[in-house]
mmCIF file of C-alpha atoms and ligand atoms in Angstrom:
data_model
loop_
_atom_site.group_PDB
_atom_site.id
_atom_site.type_symbol
_atom_site.label_atom_id
_atom_site.label_comp_id
_atom_site.label_asym_id
_atom_site.label_seq_id
_atom_site.Cartn_x
_atom_site.Cartn_y
_atom_site.Cartn_z
ATOM 1 C CA UNK C 1 0.159 0.175 -0.254
ATOM 2 C CA UNK C 2 1.385 3.224 -0.990
ATOM 3 C CA UNK C 3 1.660 6.401 1.466
ATOM 4 C CA UNK C 4 -1.443 8.304 1.197
ATOM 5 C CA UNK C 5 -3.485 5.141 -0.531
ATOM 6 C CA UNK C 6 -4.785 4.862 3.184
ATOM 7 C CA UNK C 7 -7.088 7.373 4.190
ATOM 8 C CA UNK C 8 -8.033 7.707 8.090
ATOM 9 C CA UNK C 9 -10.890 5.808 8.720
ATOM 10 C CA UNK C 10 -14.345 7.883 9.050
ATOM 11 C CA UNK C 11 -14.659 6.705 13.014
ATOM 12 C CA UNK C 12 -11.581 8.929 13.722
ATOM 13 C CA UNK C 13 -12.517 11.288 16.713
ATOM 14 C CA UNK C 14 -11.391 14.700 17.067
ATOM 15 C CA UNK C 15 -8.077 15.340 18.603
ATOM 16 C CA UNK C 16 -7.535 15.203 21.864
ATOM 17 C CA UNK C 17 -6.111 18.221 24.243
ATOM 18 C CA UNK C 18 -2.970 18.453 25.703
ATOM 19 C CA UNK C 19 -0.780 20.696 27.983
ATOM 20 C CA UNK C 20 1.855 21.776 25.900
ATOM 21 C CA UNK C 21 5.460 21.740 27.246
ATOM 22 C CA UNK C 22 6.626 25.364 26.999
ATOM 23 C CA UNK C 23 9.926 24.679 26.975
ATOM 24 C CA UNK C 24 9.897 23.390 23.332
ATOM 25 C CA UNK C 25 11.156 26.836 22.276
ATOM 26 C CA UNK C 26 12.606 27.835 25.231
ATOM 27 C CA UNK C 27 16.142 27.982 27.207
ATOM 28 C CA UNK C 28 18.389 25.531 25.641
ATOM 29 C CA UNK C 29 16.445 24.649 22.628
ATOM 30 C CA UNK C 30 16.588 28.364 21.192
ATOM 31 C CA UNK C 31 20.226 27.860 20.259
ATOM 32 C CA UNK C 32 20.025 24.440 18.796
ATOM 33 C CA UNK C 33 20.082 24.135 15.086
ATOM 34 C CA UNK C 34 16.481 22.777 14.761
ATOM 35 C CA UNK C 35 17.067 21.442 11.267
ATOM 36 C CA UNK C 36 14.161 18.605 10.588
ATOM 37 C CA UNK C 37 15.022 16.197 7.929
ATOM 38 C CA UNK C 38 12.517 15.757 5.442
ATOM 39 C CA UNK C 39 11.609 12.232 4.113
ATOM 40 C CA UNK C 40 9.867 11.716 0.264
ATOM 41 C CA UNK C 41 6.443 10.198 0.560
ATOM 42 C CA UNK C 42 7.392 8.020 -2.411
ATOM 43 C CA UNK C 43 9.971 6.591 -0.385
ATOM 44 C CA UNK C 44 7.521 5.350 2.170
ATOM 45 C CA UNK C 45 5.285 2.125 1.958
ATOM 46 C CA UNK C 46 2.981 1.690 4.658
ATOM 47 C CA UNK C 47 2.304 -2.180 5.941
ATOM 48 C CA UNK C 48 -0.230 -1.978 8.390
ATOM 49 C CA UNK C 49 -1.645 0.147 11.403
ATOM 50 C CA UNK C 50 0.399 -0.125 14.778
ATOM 51 C CA UNK C 51 -1.887 2.219 17.074
ATOM 52 C CA UNK C 52 -3.379 5.466 17.837
ATOM 53 C CA UNK C 53 -1.713 8.406 19.349
ATOM 54 C CA UNK C 54 -2.245 11.759 20.088
ATOM 55 C CA UNK C 55 -1.679 13.248 16.452
ATOM 56 C CA UNK C 56 -3.290 10.089 14.448
ATOM 57 C CA UNK C 57 -2.634 6.708 13.555
ATOM 58 C CA UNK C 58 0.636 5.296 13.888
ATOM 59 C CA UNK C 59 1.652 2.594 11.196
ATOM 60 C CA UNK C 60 4.511 0.183 10.565
ATOM 61 C CA UNK C 61 5.727 0.988 7.138
ATOM 62 C CA UNK C 62 9.169 0.466 4.920
ATOM 63 C CA UNK C 63 11.179 3.201 4.244
ATOM 64 C CA UNK C 64 13.826 3.554 1.641
ATOM 65 C CA UNK C 65 17.049 5.842 1.693
ATOM 66 C CA UNK C 66 17.090 6.430 5.061
ATOM 67 C CA UNK C 67 20.749 5.082 5.453
ATOM 68 C CA UNK C 68 23.379 4.832 3.086
ATOM 69 C CA UNK C 69 24.115 0.894 4.332
ATOM 70 C CA UNK C 70 20.615 -0.464 4.169
ATOM 71 C CA UNK C 71 18.044 -0.365 1.079
ATOM 72 C CA UNK C 72 14.701 -0.506 2.972
ATOM 73 C CA UNK C 73 14.297 -0.051 6.807
ATOM 74 C CA UNK C 74 11.492 -0.765 8.540
ATOM 75 C CA UNK C 75 10.029 2.255 10.492
ATOM 76 C CA UNK C 76 6.940 3.690 12.648
ATOM 77 C CA UNK C 77 5.346 6.411 10.969
ATOM 78 C CA UNK C 78 2.934 8.952 12.959
ATOM 79 C CA UNK C 79 0.166 10.458 10.934
ATOM 80 C CA UNK C 80 -1.490 13.816 11.769
ATOM 81 C CA UNK C 81 -5.349 13.648 11.397
ATOM 82 C CA UNK C 82 -7.606 16.579 10.978
ATOM 83 C CA UNK C 83 -4.490 18.843 10.404
ATOM 84 C CA UNK C 84 -5.770 22.591 11.170
ATOM 85 C CA UNK C 85 -3.603 25.448 11.907
ATOM 86 C CA UNK C 86 -2.933 24.636 15.619
ATOM 87 C CA UNK C 87 -2.484 20.557 15.504
ATOM 88 C CA UNK C 88 -0.015 21.681 12.387
ATOM 89 C CA UNK C 89 1.917 23.838 15.166
ATOM 90 C CA UNK C 90 1.778 20.894 17.857
ATOM 91 C CA UNK C 91 3.265 18.806 15.012
ATOM 92 C CA UNK C 92 6.068 20.879 13.868
ATOM 93 C CA UNK C 93 7.195 21.701 17.615
ATOM 94 C CA UNK C 94 7.238 17.974 18.565
ATOM 95 C CA UNK C 95 9.393 17.533 15.420
ATOM 96 C CA UNK C 96 12.000 20.261 16.122
ATOM 97 C CA UNK C 97 11.755 18.911 19.672
ATOM 98 C CA UNK C 98 12.647 15.486 18.805
ATOM 99 C CA UNK C 99 15.309 16.449 16.188
ATOM 100 C CA UNK C 100 17.387 18.008 18.887
ATOM 101 C CA UNK C 101 16.665 14.995 21.477
ATOM 102 C CA UNK C 102 19.133 12.235 20.560
ATOM 103 C CA UNK C 103 20.181 9.393 23.007
ATOM 104 C CA UNK C 104 20.258 5.688 23.047
ATOM 105 C CA UNK C 105 17.180 5.594 25.238
ATOM 106 C CA UNK C 106 15.094 8.272 23.580
ATOM 107 C CA UNK C 107 13.353 6.893 20.413
ATOM 108 C CA UNK C 108 15.197 7.793 16.995
ATOM 109 C CA UNK C 109 13.379 10.255 14.945
ATOM 110 C CA UNK C 110 14.189 9.972 11.462
ATOM 111 C CA UNK C 111 12.001 13.112 10.151
ATOM 112 C CA UNK C 112 8.884 14.292 8.602
ATOM 113 C CA UNK C 113 7.245 13.971 5.440
ATOM 114 C CA UNK C 114 5.397 16.958 4.435
ATOM 115 C CA UNK C 115 5.006 16.262 0.567
ATOM 116 C CA UNK C 116 1.400 16.200 0.565
ATOM 117 C CA UNK C 117 -1.409 14.669 3.138
ATOM 118 C CA UNK C 118 -1.352 13.549 5.656
ATOM 119 C CA UNK C 119 1.370 14.974 7.447
ATOM 120 C CA UNK C 120 3.656 12.485 8.950
ATOM 121 C CA UNK C 121 6.693 11.660 11.371
ATOM 122 C CA UNK C 122 9.109 8.665 11.046
ATOM 123 C CA UNK C 123 10.309 6.776 13.737
ATOM 124 C CA UNK C 124 12.470 3.774 14.566
ATOM 125 C CA UNK C 125 10.337 1.060 14.943
ATOM 126 C CA UNK C 126 10.190 -0.679 18.523
ATOM 127 C CA UNK C 127 8.830 -4.021 17.829
ATOM 128 C CA UNK C 128 7.147 -4.683 20.935
ATOM 129 C CA UNK C 129 5.288 -1.365 21.092
ATOM 130 C CA UNK C 130 4.202 0.806 24.183
ATOM 131 C CA UNK C 131 5.790 -0.312 27.578
ATOM 132 C CA UNK C 132 2.371 -0.472 29.069
ATOM 133 C CA UNK C 133 1.033 -3.139 26.783
ATOM 134 C CA UNK C 134 4.246 -5.080 27.011
ATOM 135 C CA UNK C 135 4.191 -5.254 30.811
ATOM 136 C CA UNK C 136 0.504 -6.324 30.677
ATOM 137 C CA UNK C 137 1.227 -8.798 28.133
ATOM 138 C CA UNK C 138 4.048 -10.292 30.505
ATOM 139 C CA UNK C 139 2.281 -10.264 33.614
ATOM 140 C CA UNK C 140 0.298 -12.732 35.714
ATOM 141 C CA UNK C 141 -2.967 -11.407 34.240
ATOM 142 C CA UNK C 142 -1.883 -11.619 30.390
ATOM 143 C CA UNK C 143 -4.350 -14.887 29.895
ATOM 144 C CA UNK C 144 -7.257 -12.291 30.868
ATOM 145 C CA UNK C 145 -6.204 -9.344 28.927
ATOM 146 C CA UNK C 146 -6.422 -9.174 24.992
ATOM 147 C CA UNK C 147 -2.577 -8.759 25.242
ATOM 148 C CA UNK C 148 -2.492 -12.443 25.108
ATOM 149 C CA UNK C 149 -2.369 -12.029 21.323
ATOM 150 C CA UNK C 150 1.086 -11.041 21.699
ATOM 151 C CA UNK C 151 4.061 -13.338 21.185
ATOM 152 C CA UNK C 152 4.399 -15.357 24.443
ATOM 153 C CA UNK C 153 7.712 -14.240 26.272
ATOM 154 C CA UNK C 154 6.491 -15.410 29.720
ATOM 155 C CA UNK C 155 6.267 -13.596 32.482
ATOM 156 C CA UNK C 156 8.994 -10.627 33.175
ATOM 157 C CA UNK C 157 11.970 -11.470 35.705
ATOM 158 C CA UNK C 158 13.367 -9.360 38.199
ATOM 159 C CA UNK C 159 16.624 -8.681 36.232
ATOM 160 C CA UNK C 160 14.660 -7.821 33.265
ATOM 161 C CA UNK C 161 12.377 -5.273 35.205
ATOM 162 C CA UNK C 162 15.530 -3.591 36.589
ATOM 163 C CA UNK C 163 16.784 -3.490 33.077
ATOM 164 C CA UNK C 164 13.757 -1.816 31.931
ATOM 165 C CA UNK C 165 13.915 0.697 34.899
ATOM 166 C CA UNK C 166 17.778 1.386 34.001
ATOM 167 C CA UNK C 167 17.122 2.431 30.761
ATOM 168 C CA UNK C 168 14.372 4.858 31.567
ATOM 169 C CA UNK C 169 16.169 6.205 33.970
ATOM 170 C CA UNK C 170 19.411 6.931 31.600
ATOM 171 C CA UNK C 171 16.850 8.555 28.948
ATOM 172 C CA UNK C 172 15.823 10.850 31.994
ATOM 173 C CA UNK C 173 19.474 11.620 32.918
ATOM 174 C CA UNK C 174 19.991 12.806 29.285
ATOM 175 C CA UNK C 175 16.615 14.809 29.214
ATOM 176 C CA UNK C 176 17.638 16.098 32.681
ATOM 177 C CA UNK C 177 20.958 17.235 31.648
ATOM 178 C CA UNK C 178 19.283 19.379 29.011
ATOM 179 C CA UNK C 179 17.104 20.869 31.670
ATOM 180 C CA UNK C 180 14.147 19.418 29.730
ATOM 181 C CA UNK C 181 11.213 18.586 31.871
ATOM 182 C CA UNK C 182 8.967 15.747 30.413
ATOM 183 C CA UNK C 183 5.928 16.376 32.386
ATOM 184 C CA UNK C 184 4.358 13.213 31.136
ATOM 185 C CA UNK C 185 6.689 10.136 31.857
ATOM 186 C CA UNK C 186 4.486 6.959 32.127
ATOM 187 C CA UNK C 187 5.264 3.380 30.978
ATOM 188 C CA UNK C 188 2.501 4.056 27.969
ATOM 189 C CA UNK C 189 4.994 6.928 26.701
ATOM 190 C CA UNK C 190 7.679 4.014 26.666
ATOM 191 C CA UNK C 191 8.662 1.984 23.712
ATOM 192 C CA UNK C 192 9.952 -1.791 23.668
ATOM 193 C CA UNK C 193 12.539 -3.230 21.163
ATOM 194 C CA UNK C 194 15.151 -5.654 21.054
ATOM 195 C CA UNK C 195 18.649 -5.717 21.654
ATOM 196 C CA UNK C 196 20.549 -8.663 20.800
ATOM 197 C CA UNK C 197 19.014 -11.237 23.518
ATOM 198 C CA UNK C 198 18.010 -8.441 25.749
ATOM 199 C CA UNK C 199 15.160 -5.653 25.574
ATOM 200 C CA UNK C 200 15.834 -2.200 24.613
ATOM 201 C CA UNK C 201 13.476 0.522 26.101
ATOM 202 C CA UNK C 202 13.148 4.052 25.147
ATOM 203 C CA UNK C 203 11.200 7.269 25.978
ATOM 204 C CA UNK C 204 9.095 7.652 23.083
ATOM 205 C CA UNK C 205 6.556 10.054 23.436
ATOM 206 C CA UNK C 206 6.709 14.207 24.069
ATOM 207 C CA UNK C 207 3.085 15.084 23.476
ATOM 208 C CA UNK C 208 0.758 14.896 26.279
ATOM 209 C CA UNK C 209 -2.316 12.788 25.582
ATOM 210 C CA UNK C 210 -3.415 9.454 24.534
ATOM 211 C CA UNK C 211 -6.520 8.654 22.846
ATOM 212 C CA UNK C 212 -5.992 4.637 23.799
ATOM 213 C CA UNK C 213 -5.099 5.998 27.418
ATOM 214 C CA UNK C 214 -7.660 8.788 28.039
ATOM 215 C CA UNK C 215 -8.369 7.276 31.297
ATOM 216 C CA UNK C 216 -5.050 7.843 32.492
ATOM 217 C CA UNK C 217 -5.840 11.876 32.206
ATOM 218 C CA UNK C 218 -8.224 13.865 33.946
ATOM 219 C CA UNK C 219 -9.695 16.637 32.262
ATOM 220 C CA UNK C 220 -9.371 19.815 33.933
ATOM 221 C CA UNK C 221 -11.145 22.630 32.570
ATOM 222 C CA UNK C 222 -11.831 22.674 28.843
ATOM 223 C CA UNK C 223 -8.773 21.216 26.748
ATOM 224 C CA UNK C 224 -6.632 20.606 29.762
ATOM 225 C CA UNK C 225 -5.737 16.846 30.582
ATOM 226 C CA UNK C 226 -3.617 15.902 33.417
ATOM 227 C CA UNK C 227 -2.175 12.814 33.986
ATOM 228 C CA UNK C 228 -2.753 12.912 37.637
ATOM 229 C CA UNK C 229 -1.732 9.625 38.755
ATOM 230 C CA UNK C 230 1.479 10.444 37.951
ATOM 231 C CA UNK C 231 1.691 13.702 39.409
ATOM 232 C CA UNK C 232 3.276 14.689 43.045
ATOM 233 C CA UNK C 233 1.125 17.282 45.277
ATOM 234 C CA UNK C 234 2.731 20.529 43.761
ATOM 235 C CA UNK C 235 2.036 19.661 40.152
ATOM 236 C CA UNK C 236 -1.813 19.014 40.913
ATOM 237 C CA UNK C 237 -2.248 21.509 43.164
ATOM 238 C CA UNK C 238 -0.202 24.546 41.240
ATOM 239 C CA UNK C 239 0.671 23.386 37.999
ATOM 240 C CA UNK C 240 4.316 23.284 38.753
ATOM 241 C CA UNK C 241 6.128 20.843 36.550
ATOM 242 C CA UNK C 242 9.933 20.493 37.078
ATOM 243 C CA UNK C 243 12.776 18.148 36.872
ATOM 244 C CA UNK C 244 11.595 17.212 40.348
ATOM 245 C CA UNK C 245 8.098 16.507 39.431
ATOM 246 C CA UNK C 246 9.652 14.118 36.879
ATOM 247 C CA UNK C 247 11.235 12.313 39.644
ATOM 248 C CA UNK C 248 7.877 11.724 41.580
ATOM 249 C CA UNK C 249 6.690 10.156 38.054
ATOM 250 C CA UNK C 250 9.651 8.263 37.640
ATOM 251 C CA UNK C 251 8.784 6.692 41.073
ATOM 252 C CA UNK C 252 5.154 6.051 39.540
ATOM 253 C CA UNK C 253 6.805 4.380 36.531
ATOM 254 C CA UNK C 254 9.069 2.079 39.088
ATOM 255 C CA UNK C 255 5.528 0.808 40.640
ATOM 256 C CA UNK C 256 3.852 0.318 37.185
ATOM 257 C CA UNK C 257 6.960 -1.779 36.370
ATOM 258 C CA UNK C 258 6.881 -3.928 38.973
ATOM 259 C CA UNK C 259 2.974 -4.472 39.178
ATOM 260 C CA UNK C 260 3.262 -5.301 35.552
ATOM 261 C CA UNK C 261 1.601 -2.323 34.148
ATOM 262 C CA UNK C 262 -1.414 -1.637 36.711
ATOM 263 C CA UNK C 263 -2.773 1.787 36.670
ATOM 264 C CA UNK C 264 -1.719 3.727 39.929
ATOM 265 C CA UNK C 265 -4.716 4.066 42.121
ATOM 266 C CA UNK C 266 -6.668 1.800 40.065
ATOM 267 C CA UNK C 267 -9.062 1.401 42.918
ATOM 268 C CA UNK C 268 -9.607 5.133 42.968
ATOM 269 C CA UNK C 269 -11.467 7.534 41.019
ATOM 270 C CA UNK C 270 -9.548 10.571 39.521
ATOM 271 C CA UNK C 271 -10.819 13.057 42.600
ATOM 272 C CA UNK C 272 -10.404 10.233 45.103
ATOM 273 C CA UNK C 273 -6.777 9.878 43.541
ATOM 274 C CA UNK C 274 -5.968 13.524 43.597
ATOM 275 C CA UNK C 275 -7.175 13.401 47.624
ATOM 276 C CA UNK C 276 -5.073 10.842 48.070
ATOM 277 C CA UNK C 277 -1.949 11.902 46.426
ATOM 278 C CA UNK C 278 -2.109 15.591 48.113
ATOM 279 C CA UNK C 279 -3.153 14.198 51.472
ATOM 280 C CA UNK C 280 0.483 12.212 51.124
ATOM 281 C CA UNK C 281 -0.699 8.493 50.820
ATOM 282 C CA UNK C 282 1.767 6.693 48.988
ATOM 283 C CA UNK C 283 1.101 3.585 46.529
ATOM 284 C CA UNK C 284 1.764 0.320 48.308
ATOM 285 C CA UNK C 285 4.947 -1.875 47.701
ATOM 286 C CA UNK C 286 4.087 -4.068 44.826
ATOM 287 C CA UNK C 287 4.184 -7.501 45.529
ATOM 288 C CA UNK C 288 7.641 -8.405 43.528
ATOM 289 C CA UNK C 289 9.014 -5.526 44.271
ATOM 290 C CA UNK C 290 12.784 -6.250 46.463
ATOM 291 C CA UNK C 291 13.134 -3.244 49.395
ATOM 292 C CA UNK C 292 15.695 -1.647 47.622
ATOM 293 C CA UNK C 293 13.613 -0.563 44.358
ATOM 294 C CA UNK C 294 10.748 0.124 47.060
ATOM 295 C CA UNK C 295 13.427 2.604 48.841
ATOM 296 C CA UNK C 296 13.971 4.117 45.516
ATOM 297 C CA UNK C 297 10.325 4.696 45.018
ATOM 298 C CA UNK C 298 9.840 6.324 48.154
ATOM 299 C CA UNK C 299 12.923 8.662 47.556
ATOM 300 C CA UNK C 300 11.004 9.584 44.534
ATOM 301 C CA UNK C 301 8.069 10.416 46.067
ATOM 302 C CA UNK C 302 9.209 12.648 48.909
ATOM 303 C CA UNK C 303 6.518 15.672 49.739
ATOM 304 C CA UNK C 304 9.464 18.203 49.777
ATOM 305 C CA UNK C 305 10.552 18.155 45.894
ATOM 306 C CA UNK C 306 14.249 19.114 46.843
ATOM 307 C CA UNK C 307 14.150 15.967 49.285
ATOM 308 C CA UNK C 308 13.687 13.658 46.363
ATOM 309 C CA UNK C 309 16.301 11.453 45.104
ATOM 310 C CA UNK C 310 18.402 12.973 41.864
ATOM 311 C CA UNK C 311 17.998 10.951 38.523
ATOM 312 C CA UNK C 312 21.937 10.093 38.444
ATOM 313 C CA UNK C 313 21.619 8.723 41.604
ATOM 314 C CA UNK C 314 18.468 6.802 40.910
ATOM 315 C CA UNK C 315 20.290 5.536 37.702
ATOM 316 C CA UNK C 316 23.356 4.351 39.186
ATOM 317 C CA UNK C 317 21.667 2.483 42.125
ATOM 318 C CA UNK C 318 19.233 0.734 39.257
ATOM 319 C CA UNK C 319 22.686 -0.232 37.275
ATOM 320 C CA UNK C 320 24.309 -1.756 40.471
ATOM 321 C CA UNK C 321 21.086 -3.594 41.250
ATOM 322 C CA UNK C 322 21.178 -5.158 37.776
ATOM 323 C CA UNK C 323 24.957 -5.789 38.183
ATOM 324 C CA UNK C 324 24.210 -7.865 41.639
ATOM 325 C CA UNK C 325 20.723 -8.296 42.254
ATOM 326 C CA UNK C 326 20.062 -9.360 45.893
ATOM 327 C CA UNK C 327 20.035 -13.186 46.351
ATOM 328 C CA UNK C 328 16.117 -12.879 47.237
ATOM 329 C CA UNK C 329 15.492 -11.343 43.716
ATOM 330 C CA UNK C 330 16.391 -14.619 42.236
ATOM 331 C CA UNK C 331 14.226 -16.717 44.404
ATOM 332 C CA UNK C 332 11.104 -14.420 43.652
ATOM 333 C CA UNK C 333 12.094 -14.210 39.798
HETATM 334 P P1 AMP E 401 1.866 7.482 20.062
HETATM 335 O O1 AMP E 401 1.348 8.490 18.875
HETATM 336 O O2 AMP E 401 3.235 7.855 20.746
HETATM 337 O O3 AMP E 401 0.288 7.644 21.400
HETATM 338 O O4 AMP E 401 1.322 6.189 19.730
HETATM 339 C C1 AMP E 401 0.437 5.062 19.911
HETATM 340 C C2 AMP E 401 0.857 3.845 19.720
HETATM 341 O O5 AMP E 401 1.352 3.274 18.460
HETATM 342 C C3 AMP E 401 1.686 3.409 20.409
HETATM 343 O O6 AMP E 401 1.013 2.972 22.005
HETATM 344 C C4 AMP E 401 2.331 2.177 20.290
HETATM 345 O O7 AMP E 401 1.671 0.669 20.546
HETATM 346 C C5 AMP E 401 2.439 2.239 18.708
HETATM 347 N N1 AMP E 401 3.896 3.177 18.808
HETATM 348 C C6 AMP E 401 4.277 4.570 18.447
HETATM 349 N N2 AMP E 401 5.524 4.429 18.168
HETATM 350 C C7 AMP E 401 5.881 3.293 17.876
HETATM 351 C C8 AMP E 401 7.115 2.987 17.327
HETATM 352 N N3 AMP E 401 8.161 3.632 17.093
HETATM 353 N N4 AMP E 401 7.312 1.811 17.073
HETATM 354 C C9 AMP E 401 6.470 0.985 17.214
HETATM 355 N N5 AMP E 401 5.222 1.067 17.792
HETATM 356 C C10 AMP E 401 5.143 2.369 17.947
#
């Protein structure tokens, strides 16, 4: 199927709204060369749909002329549906941001395709899709979730969970070094691929909403959707987003990993979850979580932002745990 030969289906609902990250054009990014690569539409051949994101449908495709040493490459194509002026601007902004962000734990961005409609972004293809789905498909409830259709890899082991967490922490160390605040760190925004025998995890989404994960966001006012279950008290109460609020979210990501992708505060409604978080209640220690990892979570969930752990320390502590997991990890695993 040639790109463009596949119009968006008529059941496409409107764009979800999202909270913009005001840093896209500020600070360090102002000085960076934001020359977004352009990819010819004729070089892209769509294969099938992978999912639906904030901007529109995501497809698996083959792309020619991307790299001098390979003829064709598998890529993920994010299309922009309902391109009005405002969504075009969001699209352009995300493309410019992604051009600047280059790290082994940030999804690789190849460029945009803008000769004709729909507008599209071209990314490296991450075979196992988003991390939340992946965790659920490799957890104890995989058989009762639709993810059972995915290839069986068995239940994730503790060393694998630590490895996943370490890679996300590595991506966050990089973002923090650029003073970039993510604002929506969650497993749904990470992607999973293969790396030799092991798993490769990358931060893969910098927009701020998902149609398929809309229950993870709480609509406050007209357009604003907030991932309140991942937010610390100061972000919920004062909309203050900082490197320290990203650390809080990282703690929640750890919790998601060690619960095989449960929704934080799944037993509570949005307003009950807000009440709990602002009153200082903590998510419970997951059953399969070693005490060292629970300590990390608690270090991320200090009420006072300055008291929270810093991402460099979290990263090195996770690397140390990956290298020499405590003995009981093996017993649990
Ligand atoms: P997003 O636009 O990032 O919200 O993506 C929507 C869905 O498309 C995700 O949940 C993934 O399942 C899939 N997806 C997005 N990007 C990729 C990628 N680079 N490789 C594989 N699947 C992807």
